Coordinates of C-alpha atoms in Angstrom, one line a residue:
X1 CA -38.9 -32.2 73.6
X2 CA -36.3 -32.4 71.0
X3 CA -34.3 -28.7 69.9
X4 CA -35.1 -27.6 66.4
X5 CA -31.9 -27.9 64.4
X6 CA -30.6 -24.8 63.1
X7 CA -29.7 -24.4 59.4
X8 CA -26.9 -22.3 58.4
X9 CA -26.2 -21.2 54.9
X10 CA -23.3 -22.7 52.6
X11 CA -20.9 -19.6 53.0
X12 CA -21.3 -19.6 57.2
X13 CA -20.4 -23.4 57.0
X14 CA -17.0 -22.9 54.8
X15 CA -16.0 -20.2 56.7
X16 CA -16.1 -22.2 60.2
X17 CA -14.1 -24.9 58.2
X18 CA -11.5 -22.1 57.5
X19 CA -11.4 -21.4 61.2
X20 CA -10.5 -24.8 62.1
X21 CA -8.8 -25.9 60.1
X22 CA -6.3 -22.2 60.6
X23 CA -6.7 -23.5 64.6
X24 CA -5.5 -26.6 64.0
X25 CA -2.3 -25.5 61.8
X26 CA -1.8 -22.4 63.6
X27 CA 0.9 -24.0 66.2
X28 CA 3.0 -25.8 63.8
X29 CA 4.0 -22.1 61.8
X30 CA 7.2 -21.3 61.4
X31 CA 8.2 -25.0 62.2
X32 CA 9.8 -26.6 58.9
X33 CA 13.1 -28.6 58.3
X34 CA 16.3 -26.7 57.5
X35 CA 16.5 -26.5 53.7
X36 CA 19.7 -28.1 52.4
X37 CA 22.2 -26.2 50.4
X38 CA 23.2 -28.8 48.4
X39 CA 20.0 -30.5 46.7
X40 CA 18.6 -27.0 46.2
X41 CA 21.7 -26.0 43.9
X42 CA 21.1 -29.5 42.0
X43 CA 18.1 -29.1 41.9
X44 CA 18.1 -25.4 40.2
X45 CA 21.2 -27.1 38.1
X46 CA 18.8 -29.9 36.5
X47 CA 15.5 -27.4 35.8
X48 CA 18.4 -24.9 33.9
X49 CA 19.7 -28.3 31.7
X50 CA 16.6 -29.2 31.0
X51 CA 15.3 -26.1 30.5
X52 CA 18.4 -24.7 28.3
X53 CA 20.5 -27.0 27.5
X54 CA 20.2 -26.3 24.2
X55 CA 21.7 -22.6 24.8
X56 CA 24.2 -23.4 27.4
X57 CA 26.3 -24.6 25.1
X58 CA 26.7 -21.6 22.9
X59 CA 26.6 -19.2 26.4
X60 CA 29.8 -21.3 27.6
X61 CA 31.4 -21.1 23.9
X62 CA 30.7 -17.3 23.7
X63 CA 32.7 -17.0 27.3
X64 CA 35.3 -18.8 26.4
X65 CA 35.8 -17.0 23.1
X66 CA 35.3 -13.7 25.1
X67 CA 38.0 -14.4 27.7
X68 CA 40.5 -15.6 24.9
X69 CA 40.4 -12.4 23.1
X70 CA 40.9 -10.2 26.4
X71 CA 43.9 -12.0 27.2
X72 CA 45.2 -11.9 23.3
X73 CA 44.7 -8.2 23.1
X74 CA 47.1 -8.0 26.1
X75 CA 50.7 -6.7 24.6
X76 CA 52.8 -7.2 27.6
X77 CA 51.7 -11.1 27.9
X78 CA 51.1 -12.6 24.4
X79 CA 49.9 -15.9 23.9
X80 CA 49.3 -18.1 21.1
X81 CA 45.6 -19.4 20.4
X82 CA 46.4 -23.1 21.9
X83 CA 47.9 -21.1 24.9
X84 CA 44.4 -19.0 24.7
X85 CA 42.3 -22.1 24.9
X86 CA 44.0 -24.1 27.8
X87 CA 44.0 -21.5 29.5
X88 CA 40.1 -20.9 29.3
X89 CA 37.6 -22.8 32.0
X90 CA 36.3 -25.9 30.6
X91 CA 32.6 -25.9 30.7
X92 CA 32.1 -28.7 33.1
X93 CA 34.7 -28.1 35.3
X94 CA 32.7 -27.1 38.8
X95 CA 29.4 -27.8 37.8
X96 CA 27.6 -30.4 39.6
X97 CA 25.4 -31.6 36.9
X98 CA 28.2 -32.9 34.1
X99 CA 27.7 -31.2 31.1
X100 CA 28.5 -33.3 27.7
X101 CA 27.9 -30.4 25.2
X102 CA 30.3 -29.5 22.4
X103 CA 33.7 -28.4 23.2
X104 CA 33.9 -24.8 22.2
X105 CA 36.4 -24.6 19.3
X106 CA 38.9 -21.7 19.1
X107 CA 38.5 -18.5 16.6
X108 CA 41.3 -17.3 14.7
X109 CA 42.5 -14.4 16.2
X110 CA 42.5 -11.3 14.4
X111 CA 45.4 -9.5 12.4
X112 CA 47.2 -7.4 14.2
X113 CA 46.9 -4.4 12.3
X114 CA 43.3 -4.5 11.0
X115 CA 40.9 -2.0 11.6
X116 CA 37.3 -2.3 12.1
X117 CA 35.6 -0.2 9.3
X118 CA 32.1 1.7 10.6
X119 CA 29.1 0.3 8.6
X120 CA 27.6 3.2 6.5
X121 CA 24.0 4.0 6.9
X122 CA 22.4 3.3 3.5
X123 CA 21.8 6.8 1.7
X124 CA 18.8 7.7 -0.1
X125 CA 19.2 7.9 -3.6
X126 CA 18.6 11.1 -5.5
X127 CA 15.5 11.5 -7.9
X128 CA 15.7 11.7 -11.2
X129 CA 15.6 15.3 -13.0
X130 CA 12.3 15.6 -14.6
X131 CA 10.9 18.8 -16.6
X132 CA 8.4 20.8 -15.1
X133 CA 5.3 20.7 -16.8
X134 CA 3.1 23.7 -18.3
X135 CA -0.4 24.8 -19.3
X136 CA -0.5 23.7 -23.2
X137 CA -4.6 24.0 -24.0
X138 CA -7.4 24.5 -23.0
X139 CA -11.3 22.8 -24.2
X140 CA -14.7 23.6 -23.5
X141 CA -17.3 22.0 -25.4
X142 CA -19.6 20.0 -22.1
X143 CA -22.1 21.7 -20.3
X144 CA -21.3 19.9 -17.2
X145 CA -18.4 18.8 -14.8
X146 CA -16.0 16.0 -16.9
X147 CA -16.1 13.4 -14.9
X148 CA -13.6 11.0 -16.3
X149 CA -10.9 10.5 -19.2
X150 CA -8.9 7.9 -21.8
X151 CA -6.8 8.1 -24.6
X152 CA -7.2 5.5 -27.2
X153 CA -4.3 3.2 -28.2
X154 CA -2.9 5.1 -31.6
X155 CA -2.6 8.2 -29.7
X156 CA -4.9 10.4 -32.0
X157 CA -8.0 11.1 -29.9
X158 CA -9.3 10.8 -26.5
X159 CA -12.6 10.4 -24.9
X160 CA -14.4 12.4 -21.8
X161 CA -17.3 11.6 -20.3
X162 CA -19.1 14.3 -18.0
X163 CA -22.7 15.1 -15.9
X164 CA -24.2 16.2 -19.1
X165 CA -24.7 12.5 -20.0
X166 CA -22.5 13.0 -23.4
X167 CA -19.1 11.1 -24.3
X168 CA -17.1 13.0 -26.5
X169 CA -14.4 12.1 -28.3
X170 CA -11.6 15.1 -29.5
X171 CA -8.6 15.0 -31.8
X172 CA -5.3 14.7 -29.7
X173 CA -3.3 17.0 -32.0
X174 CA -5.7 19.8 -32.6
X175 CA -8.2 19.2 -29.2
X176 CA -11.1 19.5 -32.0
X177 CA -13.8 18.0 -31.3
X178 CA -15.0 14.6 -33.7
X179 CA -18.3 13.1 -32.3
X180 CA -20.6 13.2 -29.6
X181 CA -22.1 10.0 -28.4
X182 CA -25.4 10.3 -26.8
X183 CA -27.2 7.9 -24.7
X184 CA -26.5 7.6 -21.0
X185 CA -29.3 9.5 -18.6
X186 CA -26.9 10.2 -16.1
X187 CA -23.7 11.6 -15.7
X188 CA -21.3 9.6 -17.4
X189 CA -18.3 8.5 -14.5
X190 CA -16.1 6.2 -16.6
X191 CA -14.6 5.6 -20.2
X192 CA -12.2 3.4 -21.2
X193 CA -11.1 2.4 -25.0
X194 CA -10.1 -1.2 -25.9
X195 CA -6.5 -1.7 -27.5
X196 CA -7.9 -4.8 -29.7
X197 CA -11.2 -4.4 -30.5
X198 CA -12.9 -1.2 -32.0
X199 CA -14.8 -0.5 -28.7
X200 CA -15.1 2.4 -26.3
X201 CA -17.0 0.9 -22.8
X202 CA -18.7 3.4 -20.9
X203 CA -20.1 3.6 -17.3
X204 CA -22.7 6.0 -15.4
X205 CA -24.5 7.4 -12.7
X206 CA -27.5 5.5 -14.0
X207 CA -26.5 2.0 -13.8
X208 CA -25.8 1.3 -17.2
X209 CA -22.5 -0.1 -19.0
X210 CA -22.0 0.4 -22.6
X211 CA -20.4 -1.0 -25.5
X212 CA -20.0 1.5 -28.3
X213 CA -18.6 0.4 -32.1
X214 CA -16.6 3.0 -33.0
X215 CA -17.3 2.1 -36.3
X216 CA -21.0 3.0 -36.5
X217 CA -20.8 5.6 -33.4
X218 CA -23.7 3.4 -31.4
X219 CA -24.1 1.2 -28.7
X220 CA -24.0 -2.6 -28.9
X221 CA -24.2 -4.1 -26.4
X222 CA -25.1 -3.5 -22.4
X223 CA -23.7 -5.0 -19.2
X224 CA -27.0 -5.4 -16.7
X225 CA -26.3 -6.4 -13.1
X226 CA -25.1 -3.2 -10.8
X227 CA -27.2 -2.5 -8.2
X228 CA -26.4 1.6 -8.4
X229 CA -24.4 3.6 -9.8
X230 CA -21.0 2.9 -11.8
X231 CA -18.2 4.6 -11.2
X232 CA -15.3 3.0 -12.0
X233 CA -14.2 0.8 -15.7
X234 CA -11.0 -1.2 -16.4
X235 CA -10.3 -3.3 -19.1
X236 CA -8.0 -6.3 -19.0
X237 CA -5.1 -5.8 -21.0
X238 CA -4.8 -9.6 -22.8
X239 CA -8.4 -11.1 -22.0
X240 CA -11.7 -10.2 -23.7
X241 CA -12.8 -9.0 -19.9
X242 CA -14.2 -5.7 -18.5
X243 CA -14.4 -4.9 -14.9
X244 CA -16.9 -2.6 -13.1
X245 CA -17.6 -1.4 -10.1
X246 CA -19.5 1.3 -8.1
X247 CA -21.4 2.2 -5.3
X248 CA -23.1 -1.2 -4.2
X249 CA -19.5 -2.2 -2.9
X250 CA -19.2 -4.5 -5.8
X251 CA -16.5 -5.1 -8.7
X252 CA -18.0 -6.9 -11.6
X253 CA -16.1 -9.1 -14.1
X254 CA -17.8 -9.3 -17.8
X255 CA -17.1 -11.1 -21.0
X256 CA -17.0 -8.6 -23.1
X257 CA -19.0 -10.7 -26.3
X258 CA -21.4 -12.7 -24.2
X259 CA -22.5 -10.3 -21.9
X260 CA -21.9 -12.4 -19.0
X261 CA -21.0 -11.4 -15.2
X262 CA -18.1 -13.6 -15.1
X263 CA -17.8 -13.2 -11.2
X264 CA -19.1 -10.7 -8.8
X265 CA -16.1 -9.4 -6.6
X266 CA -18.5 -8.6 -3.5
X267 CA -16.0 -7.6 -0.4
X268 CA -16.0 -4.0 0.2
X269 CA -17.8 -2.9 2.5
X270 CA -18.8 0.8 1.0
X271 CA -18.6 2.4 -2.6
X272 CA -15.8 1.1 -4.7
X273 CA -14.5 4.2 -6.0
X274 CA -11.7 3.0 -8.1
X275 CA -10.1 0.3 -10.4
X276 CA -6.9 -0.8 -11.9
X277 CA -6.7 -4.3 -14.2
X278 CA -3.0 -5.8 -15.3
X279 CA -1.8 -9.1 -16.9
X280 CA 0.2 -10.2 -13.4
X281 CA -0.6 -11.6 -10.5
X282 CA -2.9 -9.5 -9.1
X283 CA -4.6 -8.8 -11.9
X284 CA -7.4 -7.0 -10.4
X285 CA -6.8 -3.8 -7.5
X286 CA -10.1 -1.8 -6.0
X287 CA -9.9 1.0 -3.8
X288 CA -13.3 1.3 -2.1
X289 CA -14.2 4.7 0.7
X290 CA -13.7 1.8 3.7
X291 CA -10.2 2.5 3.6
X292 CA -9.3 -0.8 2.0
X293 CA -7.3 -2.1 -1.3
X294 CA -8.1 -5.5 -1.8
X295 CA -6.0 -7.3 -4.9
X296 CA -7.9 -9.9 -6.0
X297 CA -7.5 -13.3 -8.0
X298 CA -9.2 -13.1 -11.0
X299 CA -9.5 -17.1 -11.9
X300 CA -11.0 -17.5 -8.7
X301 CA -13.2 -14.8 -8.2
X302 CA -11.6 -14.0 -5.0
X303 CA -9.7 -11.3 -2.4
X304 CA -6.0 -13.1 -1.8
X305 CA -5.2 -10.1 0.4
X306 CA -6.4 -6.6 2.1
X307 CA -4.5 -3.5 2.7
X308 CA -5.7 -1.7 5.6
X309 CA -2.9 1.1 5.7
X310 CA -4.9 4.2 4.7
X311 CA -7.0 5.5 7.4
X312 CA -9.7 7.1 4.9
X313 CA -11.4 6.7 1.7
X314 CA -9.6 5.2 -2.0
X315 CA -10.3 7.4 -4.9
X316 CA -7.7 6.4 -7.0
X317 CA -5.4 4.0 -8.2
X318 CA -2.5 3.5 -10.5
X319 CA -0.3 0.9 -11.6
X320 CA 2.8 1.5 -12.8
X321 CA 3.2 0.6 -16.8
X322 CA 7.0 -1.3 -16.1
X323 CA 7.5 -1.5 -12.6
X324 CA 5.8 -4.2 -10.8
X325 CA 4.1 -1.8 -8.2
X326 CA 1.0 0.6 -8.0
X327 CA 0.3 3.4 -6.0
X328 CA -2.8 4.4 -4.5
X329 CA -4.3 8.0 -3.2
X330 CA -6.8 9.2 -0.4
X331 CA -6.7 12.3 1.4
X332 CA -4.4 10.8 4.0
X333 CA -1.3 10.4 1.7
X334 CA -0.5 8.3 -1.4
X335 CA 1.0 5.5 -0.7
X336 CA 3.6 2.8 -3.3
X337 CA 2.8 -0.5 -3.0
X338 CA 5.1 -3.7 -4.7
X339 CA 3.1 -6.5 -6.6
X340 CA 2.0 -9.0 -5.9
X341 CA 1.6 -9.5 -2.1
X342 CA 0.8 -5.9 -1.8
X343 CA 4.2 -5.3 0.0
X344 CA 4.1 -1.2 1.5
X345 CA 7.1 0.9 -0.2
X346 CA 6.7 4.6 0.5
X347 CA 4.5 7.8 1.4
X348 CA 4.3 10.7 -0.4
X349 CA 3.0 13.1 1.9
X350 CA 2.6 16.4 1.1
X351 CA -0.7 16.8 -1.0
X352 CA -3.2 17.7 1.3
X353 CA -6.1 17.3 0.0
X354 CA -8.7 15.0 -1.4
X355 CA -7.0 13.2 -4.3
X356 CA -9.2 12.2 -7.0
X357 CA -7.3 10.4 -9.8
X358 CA -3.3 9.6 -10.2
X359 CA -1.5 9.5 -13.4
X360 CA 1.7 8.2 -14.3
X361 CA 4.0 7.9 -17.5
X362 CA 6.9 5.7 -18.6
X363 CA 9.3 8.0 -17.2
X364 CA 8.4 8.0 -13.4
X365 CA 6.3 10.7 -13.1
X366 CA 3.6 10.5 -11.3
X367 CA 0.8 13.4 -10.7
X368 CA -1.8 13.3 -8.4
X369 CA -5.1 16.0 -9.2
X370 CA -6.8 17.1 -5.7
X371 CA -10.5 18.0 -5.0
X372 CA -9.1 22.1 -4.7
X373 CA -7.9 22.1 -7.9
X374 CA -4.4 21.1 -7.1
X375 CA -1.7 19.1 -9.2
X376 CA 1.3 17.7 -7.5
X377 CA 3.9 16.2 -9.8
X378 CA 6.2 13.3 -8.3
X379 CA 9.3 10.9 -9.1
X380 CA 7.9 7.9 -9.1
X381 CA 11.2 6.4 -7.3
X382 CA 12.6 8.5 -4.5
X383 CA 8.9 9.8 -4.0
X384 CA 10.1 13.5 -4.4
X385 CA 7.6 16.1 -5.1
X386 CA 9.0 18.2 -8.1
X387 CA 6.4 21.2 -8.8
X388 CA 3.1 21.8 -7.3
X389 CA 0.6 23.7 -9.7
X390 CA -2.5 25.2 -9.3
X391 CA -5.8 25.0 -12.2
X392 CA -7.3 28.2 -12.9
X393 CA -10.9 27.9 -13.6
X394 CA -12.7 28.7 -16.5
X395 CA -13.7 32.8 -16.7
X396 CA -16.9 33.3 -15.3
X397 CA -16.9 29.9 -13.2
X398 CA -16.6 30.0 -9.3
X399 CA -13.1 29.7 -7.3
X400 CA -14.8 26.7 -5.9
X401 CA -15.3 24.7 -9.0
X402 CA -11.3 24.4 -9.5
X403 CA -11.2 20.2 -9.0
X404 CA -9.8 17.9 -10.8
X405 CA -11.9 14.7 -11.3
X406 CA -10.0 12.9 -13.6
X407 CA -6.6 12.9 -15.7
X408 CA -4.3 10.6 -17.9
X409 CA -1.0 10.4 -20.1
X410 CA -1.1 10.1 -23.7
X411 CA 0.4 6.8 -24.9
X412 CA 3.8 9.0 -25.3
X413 CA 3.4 9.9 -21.9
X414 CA 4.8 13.6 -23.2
X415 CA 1.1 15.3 -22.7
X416 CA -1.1 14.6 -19.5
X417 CA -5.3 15.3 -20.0
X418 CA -7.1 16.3 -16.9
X419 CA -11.1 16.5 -16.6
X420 CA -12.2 19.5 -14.3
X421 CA -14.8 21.2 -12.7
X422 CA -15.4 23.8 -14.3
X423 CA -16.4 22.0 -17.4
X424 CA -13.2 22.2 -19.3
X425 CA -10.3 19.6 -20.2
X426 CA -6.9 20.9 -20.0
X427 CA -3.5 19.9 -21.7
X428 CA -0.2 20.2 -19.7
X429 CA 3.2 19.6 -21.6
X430 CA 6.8 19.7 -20.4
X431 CA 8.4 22.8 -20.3
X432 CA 11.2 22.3 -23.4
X433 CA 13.2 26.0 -21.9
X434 CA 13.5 24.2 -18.5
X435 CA 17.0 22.8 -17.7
X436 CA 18.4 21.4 -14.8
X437 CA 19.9 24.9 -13.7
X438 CA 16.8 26.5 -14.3
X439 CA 15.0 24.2 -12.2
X440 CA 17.4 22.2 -9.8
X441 CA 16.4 19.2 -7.7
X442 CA 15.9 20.2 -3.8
X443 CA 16.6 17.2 -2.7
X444 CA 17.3 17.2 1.3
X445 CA 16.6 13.3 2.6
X446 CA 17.3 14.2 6.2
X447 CA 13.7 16.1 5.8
X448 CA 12.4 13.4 4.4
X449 CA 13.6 11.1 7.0
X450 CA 11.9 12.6 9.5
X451 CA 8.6 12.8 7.6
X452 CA 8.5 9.1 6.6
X453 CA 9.7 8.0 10.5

């Protein structure tokens, strides 16, 4: 009667393979031939010429270099620099791989009474003095927060736009008001006046952008395509274009006379809450509340790069009007940014707060409006923060309504417009009494340092 054969799994089988196989090698440990000296130093020798060759050659150089200035900074035995260099080891003398690198070649030595003069550290320059700037006027005349702000190109009046759906347009000089323009449903979020054409584009809360002719105070023409609500306008300072954007993540590009969505910028990933336009490369910038810039190429239609530095939302950009940079604001910091790769420059730290809009004039100033009704005024260059101010709300309004929404320059850049809270738009001029022994610059960079690094 034949003996059932007895099945073992896979992993009993290996493992009784192990066994023999460690049986069968087990008396030959410790048994292998002497190691000699010799072919294990050439053998090391070729692996480091093959490996770096290409260095030894500079190493070698570098020691003989070395050695010849220890022995010519010796007083008692002075040598010349051919003394120096026969002296010094040639490089394949020893070696038991040949080497057939470059001979190292002498340096002239130094004269005998030169010094070696410490490298400075680079020093930060000092900002510019720049006035402080004061509480001029004061105008009510909307019935609801003033949402945004722009001054048209011959400097006589300027436009607001606020959440009782009316655009109004006041004399610069007097802060009178001219007209009223009625027709949005919503609050109005954006305004913007065209230097070539007599047109003022507005944008709202209720999805609409507007044409207005100035000449016959009504609308001509509407741009149709956002998804929600409209936030943000820019204009293009040489082409016949208009750029939107809002809270469907989108920037929209628009010939201003057909109508037409030139190209939908779609990127951003949550509400694009702000918009700048220039004639250089990039021409178009959008801050958007997923942290990002993106600069974007407007013949294409496309994002050519992404700026992930802030670590929370983008309410506001501005670009410089003759520097080649911009700077943008969240509640993080405001950062300075170089055109047009989007190369990082500077913080300014400092404001902390949630920083609506940015303005900045000809002169390097640069002001940044916060949600708490705070206005921090900068220099542009060095980033130093030159007077803080506070808005005082409207009598009879509440402490909490003190933001500022919106704000620009005049075309002087002498008066700076804010739009606030409480339903009022403000003036601020320089202070002519103000000198700069009256108001010093407090400039300490070693505080700075430490704030930047």
């Amino acid at each position: 009667m034949s003996e059932d054969v007895i099945k073992h799994s896979v992993h009993t089988l290996v493992f009784r393979s192990l066994k023999r196989s460690h049986d069968m090698f087990l008396a030959n440990q410790g048994m292998l031939p002497p190691i000699d000296d010799k072919a294990e130093k050439v053998l090391k020798l070729v692996k480091a010429r093959d490996s770096y060759g290409q260095v030894m050659g500079a190493v070698r150089k570098a020691q003989a270099l070395k050695q010849q200035e220890s022995v010519t900074c010796r007083p008692e035995t002075p040598l010349t620099t051919a003394e120096t260099v026969e002296t010094a080891p040639l490089p394949s003398e020893g070696a038991v791989v040949p080497y057939s690198g470059p001979t190292p070649s002498p340096s002239p030595a130094p004269p005998s009474g030169a010094l070696t003069v410490p490298r400075k550290p680079p020093s930060m320059p000092k900002p510019k003095w720049h006035p402080p700037w004061k509480l001029m006027r004061v105008i009510s005349g909307h019935l609801g927060w003033v949402r945004c702000v722009a001054v048209e190109p011959g400097n006589e009046w300027f436009a607001t736009g606020a959440a009782d759906r009316v655009i109004k347009v006041w004399d610069l000089a007097s802060g009178k008001l001219k007209v009223s323009l009625t027709g949005h449903v919503s609050t109005v979020r954006g305004v913007v006046v065209s230097p070539r054409h007599p047109y003022l584009f507005s944008c709202g809360e209720d999805r609409q952008v507007k044409c207005w002719d100035l000449e016959y105070n009504k609308v001509i023409r509407q741009y149709h395509g956002h998804l929600s609500a409209v936030v943000c306008l820019a204009l293009h300072p040489r082409l016949d274009v208009l750029v939107s954007a809002g809270r469907d993540g989108t920037a929209r590009v628009w010939d201003v006379r057909s109508k037409a969505n030139v190209h939908t910028l779609a990127a951003h990933t949550d509400t694009v809450a702000s918009l700048a336009c220039q004639a250089a490369e990039p021409q178009i910038i959008t801050g958007s509340h997923d942290s990002t810039i993106r600069l974007w190429d407007l013949a294409a239609g496309k994002s050519v790069c992404t700026l992930t530095n802030h670590k929370k939302s983008v309410r506001a950009i501005v670009i410089h009007p003759t520097m080649y940079t911009f700077a943008s604001a969240s509640p993080d910091n405001i950062k300075q940014w170089k055109c047009p790769e989007g190369k990082f420059i500077q913080n300014l730290s400092g404001h902390n707060a949630i920083v609506n809009c940015l303005a900045v004039n000809p002169e390097g100033v640069l002001v940044s409006g916060g949600d708490n009704g705070t206005m921090y005024c900068w220099d542009w260059r060095t980033g130093y923060n030159f007077q803080r101010l506070q808005t005082a709300v409207q009598p009879g309004s509440m402490d909490s309504e003190a933001g500022i929404f919106a704000m620009s320059f005049d075309q002087s850049g002498s008066r700076l417009i804010t739009a606030e809270a409480d339903k009022t738009i403000k003036i601020y001029k320089e202070d002519e009494a103000a000198s700069e022994e009256t108001h010093p610059v407090n400039w300490r960079p070693e505080i700075l340092k430490r704030r930047k690094f």
